[in-house]
Structures are given as C-alpha cells and as structure tokens.
Amino acid sequence: MSVAELLDEALTGGAGPLPDGDTATSVFWLGHGTRLAGGPVTYRNHYVLVRCGRAFGAASVRAGKLDPVACQDLSGLPLTDLMAPDRPYPVRIAALDARLAAGRPFATDPGAERVELPAGTPETRALARDAAVAGLLDVPAGARVALIGVVNPLVAAIRERGAQCLPCDLDLRRTQWDDPVSDSADEVIDAADAVVATGMTLANGTFDPIVARCRERGVPLTVYAQTGAAVARAFLGAGVTALSAEPFPFSQFSADPTALYRYRTGR
C-alpha cells in the first residue's frame, strides 16, 4: 500500500460513510514559531487543517508553498473535492487525514493507548511528549536510531534510552548539541537499527520511500505524527511498527492537559 493508493480508496468510497457527513466545514492555515527556553533553534512550522464533523486532519506545509487565503476558500467543500488530484498535495493529505480520523476516532479506538500530557510550560509538555514517543522504541542500549525530522527534545529522549541518534532533516543542519544533521533519509536508514520519522514526511512526499527502505532493511519504523496521524495509522503492520498519534490541537497550542495515542504492532 502507498499513500496514493490510500487516497484513491478514499476517493472511490472504499473507506465507508462518515457519521457526521463528509463536508469540510473548516479549512484553515496555521503558521507559528517556537523557541524552547535555552534552545538555539526557532522551529517555524506551517500547517493546513481540515475539519470534518468532530475530526481534524492536518498536513505540514513548507514555507511559501500554500496560500493561506486560498485555504479558507476551500471551506464547505466535500472531502472528496479536497482529495482530488488537482488540489495541492498538502490539502489532499489533510483532507484524507480528516476522513480517516472521522471514520475511526482516536479517542474511542480500542487499539490505542491514551497518554495524557501534563499541563505546563512548552518545555514541560515537549519533554513529556517526546519521552512518550521514545517510549515506543524497543531497542537495546547502544542501538542506532535514525530520526527523520529533527526535534531537539526527541533527540535527547532517544539518547536517554541509551541509544545513538542519527538525525536527518531537510532544513536543520545542526542539533542543539552541534551534532551534524544529514539531509539524506537513505543515509541514516542504512546505518540504523531502528527509525523514527515525523508526520511531516507524509506531506512532503518522502513517507512512501522511507517505508519502503525500512522494509528492505528489515528495521522497525516508528512514526511520530501530529500532522497526518490518521494516515500514518493506516500503515500500522504494513511498514509502520509503532505510532504516536497526536491529533489537533497539538500540544504546543495548549498549556492544559491533552492526549496523544500510542500504537504498537509487529513488523
């Protein structure tokens, strides 16, 4: 299975009817910057979000790749319209994510382990979130873990489990500790005993090659997904070994307790 095949299935109605209908009642764009206390990096993230009934779908967007006003004008359209091949790819992923989340809500999914992130500062919540993600790794001390999509607290959480972190990112070139960051996913996967990839890989088109490479090498793949969480869930047991799904509103947008949902499966 590929993301394209999942989109085709959703477009042809293979995913079944939705309890609240299939209208995108709200489509919007978010851009924000975050610099954690004591950190040298300002994370600049952009998202397109699609709401359908009680569910939100999300996709990461690289700077300048999507018109925020054009996103708003898509509100009120059917999800099938937003998933059509002529739409911008991040919009298609966000609509697919909303469709899958609406059909199978995380909060009532019997296969999910609910993890509550504590109230607190951005630093407190980021540390708790990334510790929960790292807790999905089943690797011995000294194992090499490729991290595709660098988040400094997650680098630290991987190291706290006794593993070596092999960071990879399309934008960052150094970690907070001045470690070099590769821009080649294949390079870090080929050197790794396990892989962690963020949900951003779904919207930038690198997810399918990452899954394929992990399958070829027989290494477990954990996906840390705020964006595309329900899309990534569809690949559990089909290339994805474990998943941390954090649907919108993401932890960085609240100081109150919020939940993420963890999944584990065999290869």
CSV table of N, CA and C in Angstrom, one decimal, residues 174-253:
chain,number,residue,atom,x,y,z
A,174,ARG,N,22.3,21.4,12.1
A,174,ARG,CA,23.0,21.0,13.4
A,174,ARG,C,21.9,20.8,14.4
A,175,THR,N,22.1,19.9,15.4
A,175,THR,CA,21.2,19.8,16.5
A,175,THR,C,21.6,20.8,17.6
A,176,GLN,N,20.8,20.9,18.6
A,176,GLN,CA,21.1,21.8,19.7
A,176,GLN,C,22.5,21.5,20.3
A,177,TRP,N,23.0,20.3,20.2
A,177,TRP,CA,24.3,19.9,20.8
A,177,TRP,C,25.4,20.0,19.7
A,178,ASP,N,25.1,20.6,18.6
A,178,ASP,CA,26.0,20.8,17.4
A,178,ASP,C,26.4,19.5,16.7
A,179,ASP,N,25.5,18.5,16.8
A,179,ASP,CA,25.7,17.3,16.0
A,179,ASP,C,25.3,17.6,14.5
A,180,PRO,N,26.1,17.1,13.6
A,180,PRO,CA,25.7,17.3,12.2
A,180,PRO,C,24.4,16.6,11.9
A,181,VAL,N,23.6,17.2,11.0
A,181,VAL,CA,22.3,16.6,10.6
A,181,VAL,C,22.4,16.3,9.1
A,182,SER,N,22.1,15.1,8.8
A,182,SER,CA,22.1,14.6,7.4
A,182,SER,C,20.9,15.1,6.7
A,183,ASP,N,20.9,15.3,5.4
A,183,ASP,CA,19.8,15.6,4.6
A,183,ASP,C,19.3,14.5,3.7
A,184,SER,N,19.9,13.3,4.0
A,184,SER,CA,19.6,12.1,3.2
A,184,SER,C,18.9,11.0,4.1
A,185,ALA,N,17.6,10.8,3.9
A,185,ALA,CA,17.0,9.7,4.7
A,185,ALA,C,17.6,8.4,4.5
A,186,ASP,N,17.9,8.1,3.2
A,186,ASP,CA,18.5,6.8,2.9
A,186,ASP,C,19.8,6.6,3.7
A,187,GLU,N,20.6,7.6,3.8
A,187,GLU,CA,21.9,7.5,4.5
A,187,GLU,C,21.7,7.1,6.0
A,188,VAL,N,20.8,7.7,6.7
A,188,VAL,CA,20.6,7.4,8.1
A,188,VAL,C,19.9,6.1,8.3
A,189,ILE,N,18.9,5.8,7.4
A,189,ILE,CA,18.2,4.5,7.5
A,189,ILE,C,19.2,3.3,7.3
A,190,ASP,N,20.1,3.5,6.3
A,190,ASP,CA,21.0,2.4,6.1
A,190,ASP,C,22.0,2.1,7.2
A,191,ALA,N,22.2,3.1,8.1
A,191,ALA,CA,23.1,3.0,9.2
A,191,ALA,C,22.3,2.6,10.5
A,192,ALA,N,21.0,2.5,10.5
A,192,ALA,CA,20.2,2.5,11.7
A,192,ALA,C,19.7,1.1,12.0
A,193,ASP,N,19.5,0.9,13.3
A,193,ASP,CA,18.9,-0.3,13.8
A,193,ASP,C,17.3,-0.1,14.0
A,194,ALA,N,16.9,1.1,14.0
A,194,ALA,CA,15.5,1.5,14.1
A,194,ALA,C,15.4,2.9,13.6
A,195,VAL,N,14.1,3.2,13.2
A,195,VAL,CA,13.9,4.5,12.6
A,195,VAL,C,12.7,5.2,13.2
A,196,VAL,N,12.8,6.5,13.5
A,196,VAL,CA,11.7,7.3,13.9
A,196,VAL,C,11.5,8.4,12.8
A,197,ALA,N,10.3,8.6,12.3
A,197,ALA,CA,10.0,9.6,11.2
A,197,ALA,C,8.8,10.4,11.7
A,198,THR,N,8.8,11.7,11.4
A,198,THR,CA,7.7,12.5,11.8
A,198,THR,C,6.6,12.5,10.7
A,199,GLY,N,5.4,13.0,11.1
A,199,GLY,CA,4.3,13.0,10.2
A,199,GLY,C,4.5,14.0,9.1
A,200,MET,N,5.5,14.9,9.2
A,200,MET,CA,5.8,15.8,8.1
A,200,MET,C,6.2,15.1,6.8
A,201,THR,N,6.7,13.9,6.9
A,201,THR,CA,7.1,13.1,5.8
A,201,THR,C,5.9,12.8,4.9
A,202,LEU,N,4.7,12.8,5.4
A,202,LEU,CA,3.6,12.5,4.6
A,202,LEU,C,3.3,13.6,3.6
A,203,ALA,N,3.4,14.8,4.0
A,203,ALA,CA,3.0,15.9,3.1
A,203,ALA,C,4.2,16.3,2.2
A,204,ASN,N,5.4,16.0,2.5
A,204,ASN,CA,6.5,16.3,1.6
A,204,ASN,C,6.9,15.2,0.6
A,205,GLY,N,6.1,14.1,0.6
A,205,GLY,CA,6.3,13.1,-0.3
A,205,GLY,C,7.4,12.1,0.0
A,206,THR,N,8.0,12.1,1.1
A,206,THR,CA,9.1,11.2,1.5
A,206,THR,C,8.6,10.0,2.3
A,207,PHE,N,7.3,9.9,2.7
A,207,PHE,CA,6.9,8.8,3.5
A,207,PHE,C,7.0,7.5,2.9
A,208,ASP,N,6.5,7.3,1.7
A,208,ASP,CA,6.5,6.0,1.0
A,208,ASP,C,7.9,5.5,0.8
A,209,PRO,N,8.9,6.4,0.3
A,209,PRO,CA,10.2,5.9,0.2
A,209,PRO,C,10.9,5.4,1.5
A,210,ILE,N,10.5,6.2,2.6
A,210,ILE,CA,11.0,5.8,3.9
A,210,ILE,C,10.5,4.4,4.3
A,211,VAL,N,9.2,4.2,4.2
A,211,VAL,CA,8.6,2.9,4.5
A,211,VAL,C,9.2,1.8,3.7
A,212,ALA,N,9.4,2.1,2.4
A,212,ALA,CA,10.0,1.0,1.5
A,212,ALA,C,11.4,0.7,1.9
A,213,ARG,N,12.2,1.7,2.3
A,213,ARG,CA,13.6,1.5,2.7
A,213,ARG,C,13.7,0.7,4.0
A,214,CYS,N,12.8,1.0,4.9
A,214,CYS,CA,12.8,0.3,6.2
A,214,CYS,C,12.4,-1.1,6.0
A,215,ARG,N,11.4,-1.4,5.1
A,215,ARG,CA,11.0,-2.8,4.8
A,215,ARG,C,12.2,-3.5,4.2
A,216,GLU,N,12.9,-2.9,3.2
A,216,GLU,CA,14.0,-3.6,2.6
A,216,GLU,C,15.1,-4.0,3.6
A,217,ARG,N,15.3,-3.1,4.5
A,217,ARG,CA,16.4,-3.4,5.5
A,217,ARG,C,15.9,-4.2,6.7
A,218,GLY,N,14.6,-4.3,6.8
A,218,GLY,CA,14.0,-5.0,8.0
A,218,GLY,C,14.2,-4.4,9.3
A,219,VAL,N,14.2,-3.0,9.3
A,219,VAL,CA,14.3,-2.3,10.5
A,219,VAL,C,12.9,-1.7,10.9
A,220,PRO,N,12.6,-1.6,12.2
A,220,PRO,CA,11.3,-1.1,12.7
A,220,PRO,C,11.2,0.4,12.4
A,221,LEU,N,10.0,0.8,12.1
A,221,LEU,CA,9.7,2.2,11.8
A,221,LEU,C,8.7,2.7,12.8
A,222,THR,N,9.0,3.7,13.6
A,222,THR,CA,8.1,4.4,14.5
A,222,THR,C,7.8,5.8,13.8
A,223,VAL,N,6.5,6.1,13.8
A,223,VAL,CA,6.1,7.4,13.2
A,223,VAL,C,5.6,8.3,14.4
A,224,TYR,N,6.1,9.5,14.5
A,224,TYR,CA,5.7,10.5,15.4
A,224,TYR,C,4.9,11.5,14.7
A,225,ALA,N,3.6,11.4,14.8
A,225,ALA,CA,2.7,12.2,13.9
A,225,ALA,C,1.8,13.1,14.7
A,226,GLN,N,2.0,14.4,14.5
A,226,GLN,CA,0.9,15.4,14.8
A,226,GLN,C,0.2,15.5,13.5
A,227,THR,N,0.8,16.0,12.4
A,227,THR,CA,0.2,16.0,11.1
A,227,THR,C,0.1,14.6,10.5
A,228,GLY,N,-1.0,14.3,9.9
A,228,GLY,CA,-1.1,13.0,9.2
A,228,GLY,C,-1.3,11.8,10.1
A,229,ALA,N,-1.7,12.0,11.4
A,229,ALA,CA,-1.7,10.9,12.3
A,229,ALA,C,-2.6,9.8,11.9
A,230,ALA,N,-3.8,10.1,11.4
A,230,ALA,CA,-4.7,9.0,10.9
A,230,ALA,C,-4.2,8.4,9.7
A,231,VAL,N,-3.5,9.1,8.8
A,231,VAL,CA,-3.0,8.5,7.6
A,231,VAL,C,-1.9,7.5,8.0
A,232,ALA,N,-1.0,7.9,8.9
A,232,ALA,CA,0.1,7.0,9.4
A,232,ALA,C,-0.5,5.8,10.0
A,233,ARG,N,-1.6,5.9,10.7
A,233,ARG,CA,-2.2,4.8,11.4
A,233,ARG,C,-2.6,3.7,10.4
A,234,ALA,N,-3.0,4.1,9.2
A,234,ALA,CA,-3.4,3.1,8.2
A,234,ALA,C,-2.2,2.2,7.8
A,235,PHE,N,-1.0,2.6,8.1
A,235,PHE,CA,0.2,1.8,7.7
A,235,PHE,C,0.7,0.9,8.8
A,236,LEU,N,0.0,0.9,10.0
A,236,LEU,CA,0.4,0.0,11.1
A,236,LEU,C,0.4,-1.4,10.6
A,237,GLY,N,1.5,-2.2,10.8
A,237,GLY,CA,1.5,-3.5,10.4
A,237,GLY,C,1.8,-3.7,8.9
A,238,ALA,N,1.9,-2.6,8.2
A,238,ALA,CA,2.2,-2.6,6.7
A,238,ALA,C,3.4,-1.6,6.5
A,239,GLY,N,4.4,-1.8,7.3
A,239,GLY,CA,5.6,-1.0,7.2
A,239,GLY,C,5.8,-0.1,8.4
A,240,VAL,N,4.8,0.3,9.1
A,240,VAL,CA,4.9,1.0,10.3
A,240,VAL,C,4.8,0.1,11.5
A,241,THR,N,5.7,0.1,12.4
A,241,THR,CA,5.8,-0.8,13.6
A,241,THR,C,5.1,-0.2,14.8
A,242,ALA,N,5.2,1.2,15.0
A,242,ALA,CA,4.6,1.8,16.1
A,242,ALA,C,4.3,3.3,15.7
A,243,LEU,N,3.4,3.9,16.4
A,243,LEU,CA,2.9,5.2,16.1
A,243,LEU,C,2.5,6.0,17.3
A,244,SER,N,3.0,7.2,17.4
A,244,SER,CA,2.5,8.2,18.3
A,244,SER,C,1.6,9.2,17.6
A,245,ALA,N,0.3,9.1,17.8
A,245,ALA,CA,-0.7,10.0,17.1
A,245,ALA,C,-1.1,11.1,18.0
A,246,GLU,N,-0.9,12.3,17.5
A,246,GLU,CA,-1.3,13.5,18.3
A,246,GLU,C,-2.2,14.4,17.5
A,247,PRO,N,-3.5,14.1,17.4
A,247,PRO,CA,-4.4,14.9,16.6
A,247,PRO,C,-4.5,16.4,17.1
A,248,PHE,N,-4.9,17.2,16.2
A,248,PHE,CA,-5.1,18.7,16.6
A,248,PHE,C,-6.2,18.8,17.6
A,249,PRO,N,-6.0,19.7,18.6
A,249,PRO,CA,-5.0,20.7,18.8
A,249,PRO,C,-3.7,20.1,19.3
A,250,PHE,N,-2.6,20.4,18.7
A,250,PHE,CA,-1.3,19.8,19.1
A,250,PHE,C,-0.9,20.4,20.5
A,251,SER,N,0.0,19.7,21.1
A,251,SER,CA,0.5,20.0,22.5
A,251,SER,C,1.0,21.4,22.6
A,252,GLN,N,1.7,21.9,21.5
A,252,GLN,CA,2.3,23.2,21.6
A,252,GLN,C,1.3,24.4,21.6
A,253,PHE,N,0.0,24.1,21.3
A,253,PHE,CA,-1.0,25.1,21.2
A,253,PHE,C,-1.8,25.2,22.5
